[in-house]
Short mmCIF file of C-alpha atoms in Angstrom, two decimals:
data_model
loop_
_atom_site.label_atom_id
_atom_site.label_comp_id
_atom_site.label_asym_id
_atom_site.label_seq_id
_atom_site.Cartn_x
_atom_site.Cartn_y
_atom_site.Cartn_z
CA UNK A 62 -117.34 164.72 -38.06
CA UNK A 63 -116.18 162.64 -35.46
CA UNK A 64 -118.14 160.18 -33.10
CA UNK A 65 -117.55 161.14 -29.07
CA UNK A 66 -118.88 158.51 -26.57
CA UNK A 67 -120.13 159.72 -23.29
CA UNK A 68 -119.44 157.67 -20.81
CA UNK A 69 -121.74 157.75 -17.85
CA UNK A 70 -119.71 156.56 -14.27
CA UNK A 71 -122.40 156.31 -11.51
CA UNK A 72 -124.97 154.94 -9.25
CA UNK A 73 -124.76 153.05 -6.54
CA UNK A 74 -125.15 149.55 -7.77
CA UNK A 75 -127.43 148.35 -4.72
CA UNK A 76 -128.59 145.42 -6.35
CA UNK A 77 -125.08 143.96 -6.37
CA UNK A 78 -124.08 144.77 -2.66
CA UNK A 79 -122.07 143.97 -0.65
CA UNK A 80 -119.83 144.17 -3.97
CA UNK A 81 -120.99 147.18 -5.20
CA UNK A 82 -120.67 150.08 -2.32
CA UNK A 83 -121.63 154.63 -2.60
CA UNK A 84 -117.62 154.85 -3.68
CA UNK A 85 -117.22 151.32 -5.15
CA UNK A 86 -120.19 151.37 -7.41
CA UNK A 87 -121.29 148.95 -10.07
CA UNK A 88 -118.64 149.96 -12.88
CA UNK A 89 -115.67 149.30 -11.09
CA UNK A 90 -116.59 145.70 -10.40
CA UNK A 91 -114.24 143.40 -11.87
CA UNK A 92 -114.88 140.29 -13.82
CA UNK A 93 -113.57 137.01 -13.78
CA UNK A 94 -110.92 137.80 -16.54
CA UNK A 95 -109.95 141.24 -14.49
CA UNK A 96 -111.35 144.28 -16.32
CA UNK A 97 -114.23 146.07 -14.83
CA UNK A 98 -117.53 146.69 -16.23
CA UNK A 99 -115.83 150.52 -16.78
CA UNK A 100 -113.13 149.16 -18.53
CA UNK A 101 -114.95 146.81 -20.58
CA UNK A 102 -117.29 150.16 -21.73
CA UNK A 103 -114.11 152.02 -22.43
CA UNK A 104 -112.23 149.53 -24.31
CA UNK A 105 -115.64 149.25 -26.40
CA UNK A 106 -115.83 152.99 -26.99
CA UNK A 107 -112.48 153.16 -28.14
CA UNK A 108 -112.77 150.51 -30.78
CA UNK A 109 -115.58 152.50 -32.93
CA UNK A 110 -114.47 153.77 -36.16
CA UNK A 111 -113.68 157.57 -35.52
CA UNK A 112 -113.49 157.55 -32.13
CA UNK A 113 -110.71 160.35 -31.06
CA UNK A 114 -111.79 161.25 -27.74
CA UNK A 115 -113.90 160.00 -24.94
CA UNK A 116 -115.81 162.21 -22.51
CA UNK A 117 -116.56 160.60 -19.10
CA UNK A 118 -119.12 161.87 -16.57
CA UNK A 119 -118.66 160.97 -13.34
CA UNK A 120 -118.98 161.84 -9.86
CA UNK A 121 -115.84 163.91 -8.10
CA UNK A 122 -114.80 161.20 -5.16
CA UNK A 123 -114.61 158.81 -8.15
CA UNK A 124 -112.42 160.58 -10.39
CA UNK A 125 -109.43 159.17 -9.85
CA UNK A 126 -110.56 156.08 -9.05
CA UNK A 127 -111.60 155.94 -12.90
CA UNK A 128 -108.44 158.11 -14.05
CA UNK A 129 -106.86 155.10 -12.77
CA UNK A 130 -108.93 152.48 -14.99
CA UNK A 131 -108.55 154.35 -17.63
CA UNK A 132 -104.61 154.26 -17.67
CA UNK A 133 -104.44 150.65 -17.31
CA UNK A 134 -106.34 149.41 -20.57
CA UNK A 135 -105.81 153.31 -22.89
CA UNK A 136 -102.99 151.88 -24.15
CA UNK A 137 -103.49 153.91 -27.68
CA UNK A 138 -103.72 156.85 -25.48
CA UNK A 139 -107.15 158.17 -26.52
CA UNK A 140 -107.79 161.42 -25.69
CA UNK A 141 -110.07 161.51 -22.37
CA UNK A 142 -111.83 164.40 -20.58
CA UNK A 143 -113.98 164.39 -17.38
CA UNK A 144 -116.84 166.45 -16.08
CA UNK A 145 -117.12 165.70 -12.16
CA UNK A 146 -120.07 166.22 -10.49
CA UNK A 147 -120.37 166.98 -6.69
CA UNK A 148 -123.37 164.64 -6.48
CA UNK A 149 -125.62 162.74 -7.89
CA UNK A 150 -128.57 164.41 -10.32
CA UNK A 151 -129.51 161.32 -12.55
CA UNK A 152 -129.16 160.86 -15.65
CA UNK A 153 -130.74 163.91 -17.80
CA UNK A 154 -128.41 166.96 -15.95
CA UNK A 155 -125.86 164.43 -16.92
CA UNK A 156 -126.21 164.26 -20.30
CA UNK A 157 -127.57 167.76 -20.93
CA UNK A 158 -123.92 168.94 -19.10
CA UNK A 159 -122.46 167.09 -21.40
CA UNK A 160 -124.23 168.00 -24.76
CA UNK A 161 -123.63 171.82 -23.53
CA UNK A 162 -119.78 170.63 -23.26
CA UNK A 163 -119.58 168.97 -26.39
CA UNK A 164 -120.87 171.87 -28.35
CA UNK A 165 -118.27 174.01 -27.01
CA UNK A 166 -115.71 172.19 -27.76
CA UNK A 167 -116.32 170.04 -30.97
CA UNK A 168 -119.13 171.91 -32.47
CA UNK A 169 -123.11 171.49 -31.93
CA UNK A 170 -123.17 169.25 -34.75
CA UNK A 171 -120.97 166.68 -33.13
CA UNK A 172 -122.78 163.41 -32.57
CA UNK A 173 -123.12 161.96 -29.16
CA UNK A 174 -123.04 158.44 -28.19
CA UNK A 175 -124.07 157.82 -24.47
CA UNK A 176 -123.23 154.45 -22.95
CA UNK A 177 -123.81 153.26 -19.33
CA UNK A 178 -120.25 152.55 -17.50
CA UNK A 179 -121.63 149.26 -16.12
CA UNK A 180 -123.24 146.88 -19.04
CA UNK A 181 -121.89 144.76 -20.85
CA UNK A 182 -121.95 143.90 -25.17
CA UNK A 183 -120.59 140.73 -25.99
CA UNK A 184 -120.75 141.37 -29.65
CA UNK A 185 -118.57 144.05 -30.78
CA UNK A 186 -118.94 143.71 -34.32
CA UNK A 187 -123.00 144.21 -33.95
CA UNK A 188 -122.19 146.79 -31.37
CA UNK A 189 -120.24 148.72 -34.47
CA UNK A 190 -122.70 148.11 -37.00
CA UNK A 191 -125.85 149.15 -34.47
CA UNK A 192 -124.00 152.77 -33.29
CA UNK A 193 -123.19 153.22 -37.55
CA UNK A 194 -127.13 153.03 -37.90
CA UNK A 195 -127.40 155.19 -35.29
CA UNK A 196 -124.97 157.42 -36.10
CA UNK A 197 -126.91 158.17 -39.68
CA UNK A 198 -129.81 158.47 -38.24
CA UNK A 199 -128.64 161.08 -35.18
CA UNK A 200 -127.47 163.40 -38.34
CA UNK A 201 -131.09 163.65 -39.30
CA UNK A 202 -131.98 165.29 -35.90
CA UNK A 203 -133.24 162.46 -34.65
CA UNK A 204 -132.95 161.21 -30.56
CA UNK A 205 -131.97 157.13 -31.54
CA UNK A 206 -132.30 154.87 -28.81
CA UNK A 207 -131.00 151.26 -29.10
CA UNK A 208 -133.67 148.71 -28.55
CA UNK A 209 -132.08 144.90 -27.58
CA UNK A 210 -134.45 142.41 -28.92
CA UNK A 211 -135.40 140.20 -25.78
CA UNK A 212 -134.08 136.67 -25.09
CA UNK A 213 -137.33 136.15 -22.87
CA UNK A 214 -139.88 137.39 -20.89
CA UNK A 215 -137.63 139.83 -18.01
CA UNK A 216 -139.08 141.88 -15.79
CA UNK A 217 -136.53 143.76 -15.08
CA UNK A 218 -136.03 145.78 -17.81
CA UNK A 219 -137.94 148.57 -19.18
CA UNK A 220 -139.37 148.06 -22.75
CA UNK A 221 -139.91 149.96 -26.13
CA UNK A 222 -142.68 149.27 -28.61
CA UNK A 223 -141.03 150.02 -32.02
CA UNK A 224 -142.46 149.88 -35.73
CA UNK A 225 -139.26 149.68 -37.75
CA UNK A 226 -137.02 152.76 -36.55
CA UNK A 227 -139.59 154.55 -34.74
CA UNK A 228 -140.46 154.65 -31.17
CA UNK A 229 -144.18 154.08 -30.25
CA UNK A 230 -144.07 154.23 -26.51
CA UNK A 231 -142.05 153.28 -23.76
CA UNK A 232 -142.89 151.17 -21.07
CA UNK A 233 -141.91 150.32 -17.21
CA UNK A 234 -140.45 147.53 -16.16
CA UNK A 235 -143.41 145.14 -16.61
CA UNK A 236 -145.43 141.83 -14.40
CA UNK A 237 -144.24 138.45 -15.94
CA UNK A 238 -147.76 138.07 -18.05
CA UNK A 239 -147.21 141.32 -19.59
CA UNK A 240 -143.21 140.79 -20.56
CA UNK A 241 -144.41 136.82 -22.19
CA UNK A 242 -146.96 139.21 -23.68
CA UNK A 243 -144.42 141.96 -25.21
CA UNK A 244 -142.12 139.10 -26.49
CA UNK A 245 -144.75 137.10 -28.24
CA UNK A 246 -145.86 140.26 -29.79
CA UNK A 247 -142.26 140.62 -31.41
CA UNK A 248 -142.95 144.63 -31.08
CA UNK A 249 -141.40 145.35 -27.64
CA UNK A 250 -137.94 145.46 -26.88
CA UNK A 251 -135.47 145.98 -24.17
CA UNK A 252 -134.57 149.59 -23.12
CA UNK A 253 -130.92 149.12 -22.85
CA UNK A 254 -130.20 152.71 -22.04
CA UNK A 255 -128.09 153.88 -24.41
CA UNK A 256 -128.36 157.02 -27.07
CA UNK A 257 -127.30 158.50 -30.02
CA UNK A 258 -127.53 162.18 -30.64
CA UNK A 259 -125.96 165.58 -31.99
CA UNK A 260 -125.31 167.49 -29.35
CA UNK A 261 -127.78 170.17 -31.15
CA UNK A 262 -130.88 168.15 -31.14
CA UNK A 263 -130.24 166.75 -27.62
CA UNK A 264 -130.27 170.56 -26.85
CA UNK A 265 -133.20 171.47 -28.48
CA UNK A 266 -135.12 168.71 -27.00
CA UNK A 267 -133.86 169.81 -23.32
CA UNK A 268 -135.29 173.19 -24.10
CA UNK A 269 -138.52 172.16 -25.54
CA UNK A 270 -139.49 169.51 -22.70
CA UNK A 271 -137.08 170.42 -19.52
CA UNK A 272 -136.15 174.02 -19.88
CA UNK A 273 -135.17 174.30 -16.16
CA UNK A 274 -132.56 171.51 -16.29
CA UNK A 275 -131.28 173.39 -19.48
CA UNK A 276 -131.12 176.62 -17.75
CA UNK A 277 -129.35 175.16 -14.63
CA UNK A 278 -126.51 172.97 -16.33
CA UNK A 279 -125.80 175.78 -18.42
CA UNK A 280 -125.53 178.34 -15.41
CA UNK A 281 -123.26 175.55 -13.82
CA UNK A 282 -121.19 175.06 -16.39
CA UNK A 283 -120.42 178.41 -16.62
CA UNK A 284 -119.51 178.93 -13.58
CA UNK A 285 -117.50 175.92 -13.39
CA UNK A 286 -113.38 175.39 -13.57
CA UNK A 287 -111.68 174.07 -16.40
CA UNK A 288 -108.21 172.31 -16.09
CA UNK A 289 -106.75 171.35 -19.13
CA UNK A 290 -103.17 169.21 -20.66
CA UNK A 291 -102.33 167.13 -23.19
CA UNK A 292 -105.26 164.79 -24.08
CA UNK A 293 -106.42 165.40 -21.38
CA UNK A 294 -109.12 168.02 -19.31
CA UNK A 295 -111.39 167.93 -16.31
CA UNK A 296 -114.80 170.21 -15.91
CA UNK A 297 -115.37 170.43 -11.93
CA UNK A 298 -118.56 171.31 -11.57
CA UNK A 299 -119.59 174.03 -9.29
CA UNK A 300 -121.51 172.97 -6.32
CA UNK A 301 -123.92 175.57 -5.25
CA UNK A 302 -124.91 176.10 -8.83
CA UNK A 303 -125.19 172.41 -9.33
CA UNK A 304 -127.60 172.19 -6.66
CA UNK A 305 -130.13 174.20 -8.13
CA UNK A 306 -130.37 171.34 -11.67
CA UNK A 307 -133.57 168.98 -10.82
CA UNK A 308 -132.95 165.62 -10.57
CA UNK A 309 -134.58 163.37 -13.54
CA UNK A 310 -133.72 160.68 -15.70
CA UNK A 311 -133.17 161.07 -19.53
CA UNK A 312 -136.43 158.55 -20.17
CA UNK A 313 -138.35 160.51 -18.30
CA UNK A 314 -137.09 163.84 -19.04
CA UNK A 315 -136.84 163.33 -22.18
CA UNK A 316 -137.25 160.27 -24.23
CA UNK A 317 -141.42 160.28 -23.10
CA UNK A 318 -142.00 163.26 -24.42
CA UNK A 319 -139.83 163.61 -27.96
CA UNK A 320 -141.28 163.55 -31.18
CA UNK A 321 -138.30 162.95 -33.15
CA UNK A 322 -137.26 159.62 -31.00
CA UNK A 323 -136.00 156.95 -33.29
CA UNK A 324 -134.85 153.17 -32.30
CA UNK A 325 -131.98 150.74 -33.37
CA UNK A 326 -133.01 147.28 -32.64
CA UNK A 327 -129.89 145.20 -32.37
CA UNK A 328 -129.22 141.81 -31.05
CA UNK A 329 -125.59 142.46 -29.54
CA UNK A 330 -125.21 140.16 -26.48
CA UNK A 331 -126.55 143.15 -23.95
CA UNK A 332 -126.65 142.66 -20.83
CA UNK A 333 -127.02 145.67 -17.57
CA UNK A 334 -125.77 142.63 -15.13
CA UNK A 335 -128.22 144.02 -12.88
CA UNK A 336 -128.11 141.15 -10.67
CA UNK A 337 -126.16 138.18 -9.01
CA UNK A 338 -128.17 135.92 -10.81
CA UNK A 339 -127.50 138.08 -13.87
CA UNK A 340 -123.56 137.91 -12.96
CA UNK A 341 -123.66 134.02 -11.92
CA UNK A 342 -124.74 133.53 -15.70
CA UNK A 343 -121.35 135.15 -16.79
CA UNK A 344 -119.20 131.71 -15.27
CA UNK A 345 -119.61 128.13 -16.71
CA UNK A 346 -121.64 126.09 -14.04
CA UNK A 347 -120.64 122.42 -13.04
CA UNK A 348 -122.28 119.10 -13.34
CA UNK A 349 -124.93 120.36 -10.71
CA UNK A 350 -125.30 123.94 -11.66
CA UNK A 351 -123.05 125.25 -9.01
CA UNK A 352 -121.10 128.14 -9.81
CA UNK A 353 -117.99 129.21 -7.67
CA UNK A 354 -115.01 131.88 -7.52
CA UNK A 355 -112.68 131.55 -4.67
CA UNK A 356 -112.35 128.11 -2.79
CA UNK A 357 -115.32 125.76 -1.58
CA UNK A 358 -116.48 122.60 -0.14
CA UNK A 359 -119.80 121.57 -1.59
CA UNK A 360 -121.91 118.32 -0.32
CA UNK A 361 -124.90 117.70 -2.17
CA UNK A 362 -125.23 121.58 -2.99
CA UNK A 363 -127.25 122.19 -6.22
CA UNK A 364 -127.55 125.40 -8.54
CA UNK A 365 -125.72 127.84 -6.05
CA UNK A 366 -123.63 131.18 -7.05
CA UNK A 367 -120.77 131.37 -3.99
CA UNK A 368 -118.28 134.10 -4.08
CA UNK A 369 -115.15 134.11 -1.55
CA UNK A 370 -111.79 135.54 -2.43
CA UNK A 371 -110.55 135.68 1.49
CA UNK A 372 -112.01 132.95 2.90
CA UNK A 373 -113.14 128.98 2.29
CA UNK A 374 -117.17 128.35 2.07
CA UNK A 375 -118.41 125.05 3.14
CA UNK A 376 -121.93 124.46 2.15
CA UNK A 377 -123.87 121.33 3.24
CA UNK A 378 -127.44 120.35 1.60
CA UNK A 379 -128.53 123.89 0.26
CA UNK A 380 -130.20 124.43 -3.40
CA UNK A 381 -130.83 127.85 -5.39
CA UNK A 382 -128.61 130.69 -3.00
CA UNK A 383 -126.06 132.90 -3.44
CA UNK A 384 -123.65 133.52 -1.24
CA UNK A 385 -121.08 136.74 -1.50
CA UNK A 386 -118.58 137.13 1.45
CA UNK A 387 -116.63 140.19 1.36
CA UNK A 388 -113.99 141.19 4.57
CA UNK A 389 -116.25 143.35 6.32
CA UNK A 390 -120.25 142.02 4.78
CA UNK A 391 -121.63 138.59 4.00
CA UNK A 392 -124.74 138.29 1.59
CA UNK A 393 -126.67 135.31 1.38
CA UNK A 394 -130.14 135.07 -0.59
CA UNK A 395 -132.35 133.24 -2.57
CA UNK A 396 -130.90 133.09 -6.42
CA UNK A 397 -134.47 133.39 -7.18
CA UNK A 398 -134.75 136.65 -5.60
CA UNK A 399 -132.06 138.56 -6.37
CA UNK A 400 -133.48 141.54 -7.60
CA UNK A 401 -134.33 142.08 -3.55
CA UNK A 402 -130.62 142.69 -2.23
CA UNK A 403 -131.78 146.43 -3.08
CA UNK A 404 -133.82 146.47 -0.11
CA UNK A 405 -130.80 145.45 2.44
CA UNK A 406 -128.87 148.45 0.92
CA UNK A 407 -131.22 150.80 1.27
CA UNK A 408 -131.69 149.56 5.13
CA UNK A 409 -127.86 149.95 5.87
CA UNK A 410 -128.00 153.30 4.28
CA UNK A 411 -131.30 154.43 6.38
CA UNK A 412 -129.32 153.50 9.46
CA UNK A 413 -125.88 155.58 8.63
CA UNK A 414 -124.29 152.03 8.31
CA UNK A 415 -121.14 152.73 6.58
CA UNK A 416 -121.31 149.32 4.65
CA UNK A 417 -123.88 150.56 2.01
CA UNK A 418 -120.59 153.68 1.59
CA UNK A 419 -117.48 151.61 1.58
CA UNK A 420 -115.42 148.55 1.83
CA UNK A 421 -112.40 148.24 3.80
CA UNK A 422 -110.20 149.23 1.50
CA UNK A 423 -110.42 152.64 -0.11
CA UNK A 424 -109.32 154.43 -3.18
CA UNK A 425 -107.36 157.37 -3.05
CA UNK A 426 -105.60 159.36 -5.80
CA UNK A 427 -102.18 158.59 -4.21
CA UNK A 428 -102.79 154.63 -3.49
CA UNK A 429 -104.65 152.64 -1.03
CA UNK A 430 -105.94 151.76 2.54
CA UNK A 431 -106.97 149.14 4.29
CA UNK A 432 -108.52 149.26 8.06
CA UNK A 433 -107.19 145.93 9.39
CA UNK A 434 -108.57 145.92 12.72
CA UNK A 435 -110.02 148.83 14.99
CA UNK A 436 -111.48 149.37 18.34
CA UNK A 437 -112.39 151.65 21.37
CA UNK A 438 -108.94 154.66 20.92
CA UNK A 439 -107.14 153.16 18.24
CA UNK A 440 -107.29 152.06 14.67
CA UNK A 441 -104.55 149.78 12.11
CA UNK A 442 -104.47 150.15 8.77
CA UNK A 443 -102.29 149.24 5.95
CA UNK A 444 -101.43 152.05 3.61
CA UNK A 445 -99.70 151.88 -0.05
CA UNK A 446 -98.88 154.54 -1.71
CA UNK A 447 -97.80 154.55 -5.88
CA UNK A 448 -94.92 155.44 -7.00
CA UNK A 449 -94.97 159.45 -7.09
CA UNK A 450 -97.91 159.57 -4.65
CA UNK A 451 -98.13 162.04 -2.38
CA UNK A 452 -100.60 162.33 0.12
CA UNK A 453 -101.48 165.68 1.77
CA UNK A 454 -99.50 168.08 4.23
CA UNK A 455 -102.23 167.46 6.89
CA UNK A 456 -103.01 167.66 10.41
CA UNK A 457 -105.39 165.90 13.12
CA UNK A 458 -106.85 167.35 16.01
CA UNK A 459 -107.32 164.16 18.37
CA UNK A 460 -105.03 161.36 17.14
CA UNK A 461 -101.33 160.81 16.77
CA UNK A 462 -99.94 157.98 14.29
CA UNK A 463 -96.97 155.64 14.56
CA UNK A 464 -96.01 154.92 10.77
CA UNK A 465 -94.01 151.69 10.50
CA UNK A 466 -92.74 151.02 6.29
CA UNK A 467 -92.69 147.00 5.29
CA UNK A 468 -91.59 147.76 1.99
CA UNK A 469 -90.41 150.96 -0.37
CA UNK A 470 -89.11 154.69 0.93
CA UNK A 471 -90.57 156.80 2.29
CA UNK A 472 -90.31 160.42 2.55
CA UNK A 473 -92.16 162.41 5.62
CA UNK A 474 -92.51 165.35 6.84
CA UNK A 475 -93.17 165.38 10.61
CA UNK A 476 -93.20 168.75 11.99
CA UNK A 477 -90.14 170.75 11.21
CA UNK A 478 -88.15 167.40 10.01
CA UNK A 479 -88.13 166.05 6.76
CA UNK A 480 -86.34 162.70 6.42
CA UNK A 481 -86.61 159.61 4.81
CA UNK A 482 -87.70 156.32 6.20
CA UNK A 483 -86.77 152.57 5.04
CA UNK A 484 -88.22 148.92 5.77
CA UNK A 485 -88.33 148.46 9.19
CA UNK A 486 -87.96 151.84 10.10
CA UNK A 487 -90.57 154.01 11.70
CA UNK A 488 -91.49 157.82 12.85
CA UNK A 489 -93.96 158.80 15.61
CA UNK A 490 -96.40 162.11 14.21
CA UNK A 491 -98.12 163.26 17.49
CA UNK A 492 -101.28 164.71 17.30
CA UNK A 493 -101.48 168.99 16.23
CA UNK A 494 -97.98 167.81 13.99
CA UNK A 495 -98.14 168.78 10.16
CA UNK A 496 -96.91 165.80 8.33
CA UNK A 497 -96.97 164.16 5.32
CA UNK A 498 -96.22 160.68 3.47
CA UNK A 499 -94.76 160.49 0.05
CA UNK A 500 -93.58 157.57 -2.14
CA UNK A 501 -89.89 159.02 -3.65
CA UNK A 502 -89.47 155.30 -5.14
CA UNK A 503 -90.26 153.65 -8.12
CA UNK A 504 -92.09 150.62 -6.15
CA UNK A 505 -94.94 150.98 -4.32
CA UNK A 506 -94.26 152.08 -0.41
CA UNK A 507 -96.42 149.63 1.77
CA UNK A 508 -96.67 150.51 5.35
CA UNK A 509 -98.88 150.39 8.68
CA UNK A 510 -100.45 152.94 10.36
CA UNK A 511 -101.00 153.04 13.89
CA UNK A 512 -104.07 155.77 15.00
CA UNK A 513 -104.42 156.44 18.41
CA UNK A 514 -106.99 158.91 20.16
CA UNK A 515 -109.93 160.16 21.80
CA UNK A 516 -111.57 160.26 18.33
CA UNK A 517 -110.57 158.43 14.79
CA UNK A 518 -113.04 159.64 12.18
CA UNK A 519 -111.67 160.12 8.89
CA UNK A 520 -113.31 163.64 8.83
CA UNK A 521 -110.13 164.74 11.53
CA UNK A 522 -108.31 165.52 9.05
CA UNK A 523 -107.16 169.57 8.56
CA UNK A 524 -105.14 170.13 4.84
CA UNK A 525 -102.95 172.46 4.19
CA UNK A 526 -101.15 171.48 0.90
CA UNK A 527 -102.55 168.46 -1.78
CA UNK A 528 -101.45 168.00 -5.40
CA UNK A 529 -104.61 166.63 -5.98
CA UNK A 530 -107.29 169.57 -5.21
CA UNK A 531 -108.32 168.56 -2.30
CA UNK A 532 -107.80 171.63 0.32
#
């Protein structure tokens, strides 16, 4: 009877923009000692007693974006399998997906453990001993919840009244009064989103209280493709079937309404780092509360989180901000208000404005790009490509390329030639020419691309061939 964590990889992270980005969400932010929040959640999966495999639920552009996190800390080589989604559905079609996938594969009796991709537990051993609790309890029938007993009055968390293991009620995220209430009470705790579960009660609580996102994830799953190896397999799910699930989170969906909801209250160093005043609080201030990563000049600066890996800050005479500079987006705000950087997200993605989307460099399963500068008919980016990546056999409309390798091999296909290309060299792929980049080396190939055209939209772009699904 093995334990299988569900790992869900999501969201959008808003409150941590200009960071956090649609397709560089919350999870994959790294820390100051270089793992991402989604490594940190994997790496604490993997250590519970019993753990043999790890399902991860996820959306499809990010796959191998977290394929690729995976490999660099799975050094015991757990066993991992994906379910992709085509978009977004919350929570509850997440989990209820999975549960139906568990039961097919390890048995309905199989207990569940669903963690967020993106907090963080700074006590493992607690962590261990919390999920054991759970894990007895989940074998009962029950739907366990882990409650974090509060440091302090924070609105920003969701709370649970609890009398010993069982659930009372849940609450929203409440005013100030009422959280000092709640803690002084000593029966509220934090909601920290996590859950323990067979994947049979899950199920039967999905069809007691939301039969129709039962119904749908079940169609969709049936209807979805299966690709399977060694340790390995990946559930694509269908999109046209997937659009029919209702969007819904598992507290409301579910956790509301159950009758057999139990609670774990733990004290494990939780946090959902929420915040940049939540993330500031990860780094040791100095003499006058100041907090910095990357290079600065302070003068009488006081209690300030500043963030710049590209670029020096100078700050003169200013108390209480943070200040994030990215290469294409510069946040500055009150540290005091930090909860608030939601609202210049959701402006940017009102407008279209692809900063609330991506950042200047983008993941792909083959490697990277960078856009390094760009205006009115042409575009330069800097492209590297792993070792074995392969990018498609592709065509554009309205743009031709120039492709100029600084260091590796290349090998391209450009038109009806195929030939390889060394540092310094370059090749010239006119627009309506079939071509292709691929890395033959065991380095990485780093190169620049030179776009120019009527129109450069990453959306000219006809495939033919890709190793990686993508035609």
């Amino acid at each position: 009877m093995s334990l299988t964590p569900i790992i869900l990889c999501g969201g959008a992270g808003s409150r941590l923009w200009p960071v956090s980005r649609e397709l560089h969400p919350k999870p994959f932010m790294r820390l100051g000692d270089g793992q991402s929040l989604l490594q940190k959640a994997f790496l604490r999966a993997v250590a519970l007693p019993g753990v043999e495999h790890i399902l991860t639920v996820t959306n499809r552009e990010l796959f191998f974006k977290t394929e690729d996190e995976f490999r660099e800390v799975n050094h015991g080589n757990c066993a991992t399998s994906f379910i992709l989604e085509p978009f977004g559905r919350n929570t509850a079609p997440a989990v209820a997906v999975a549960a139906l996938r568990v039961a097919q594969v390890h048995g309905p009796d199989s207990v569940m453990l669903v963690l967020a991709a993106d907090h963080l537990i700074a006590d493992q051993v607690a962590f261990a001993a919390a999920v054991k609790q759970a894990e007895a309890l989940a074998r009962t029938g029950k739907i366990v919840t882990f409650g974090i007993r509060p440091e302090g009055p924070e609105t920003g968390y969701g709370y649970i009244e609890v009398n010993g293991t069982d659930v009372v009620r849940f609450v929203e995220k409440p005013s100030l009064e009422k959280a000092r209430e709640y803690v002084e009470s000593q029966r509220f705790m934090w909601n920290s989103g996590m859950f323990c579960f067979t994947a049979r009660a899950i199920l039967r609580e999905f069809r007691q209280h939301a039969l129709d996102i039962f119904s749908a994830t079940e169609a969709c799953l049936a209807g979805s493709r299966v690709a399977e190896a060694t340790g390995w397999t990946q559930v694509e799910l269908e999109a046209n079937a997937f659009a029919k699930v209702r969007e819904d989170s598992i507290d409301y969906a579910i956790m509301e309404k159950c009758t057999e909801a139990a609670v774990v209250t733990c004290s494990i160093g939780w946090s959902d780092v929420g915040s940049w005043a939540a993330v500031s609080e990860l780094s040791v201030p100095d003499a006058n509360g100041n907090r910095v990563e990357g290079e600065a000049l302070l003068h009488d600066v006081a209690n300030c989180y500043l963030v710049s890996h590209d670029r020096l800050i100078g700050a003169v005479g200013v108390e209480d901000l943070i200040v994030i500079d990215t290469p294409d987006a510069l946040l500055v705000a009150n540290r005091h208000r930090s909860q608030d950087v939601k609202h210049v997200y959701a402006a940017l993605k009102a407008q279209g404005h692809e900063a609330h989307r991506w950042h200047r460099t983008m993941h792909r399963p083959w490697g990277t790009y960078t856009v390094l500068e760009e205006g009115p008919r042409f575009k330069i980016k800097r492209i590297e490509v792993k070792p074995g990546g392969r990018l498609s056999l592709q065509m554009h409309h309205h743009r031709s390329e120039h492709w100029i390798v600084v260091s590796g091999m290349a090998k391209v296909v450009n038109g009806e030639k195929e030939m390889f290309i060394s540092t310094n060299e370059s090749t010239y792929i006119p627009a309506g020419h079939k071509h292709r980049l691929e890395n033959p080396g065991v380095v990485d190939l780093v190169m620049i691309e030179v776009q120019s055209g009527e129109y450069l939209g990453e959306d000219d772009i006809v495939r033919f061939e890709d190793v990686y699904g993508r035609t």
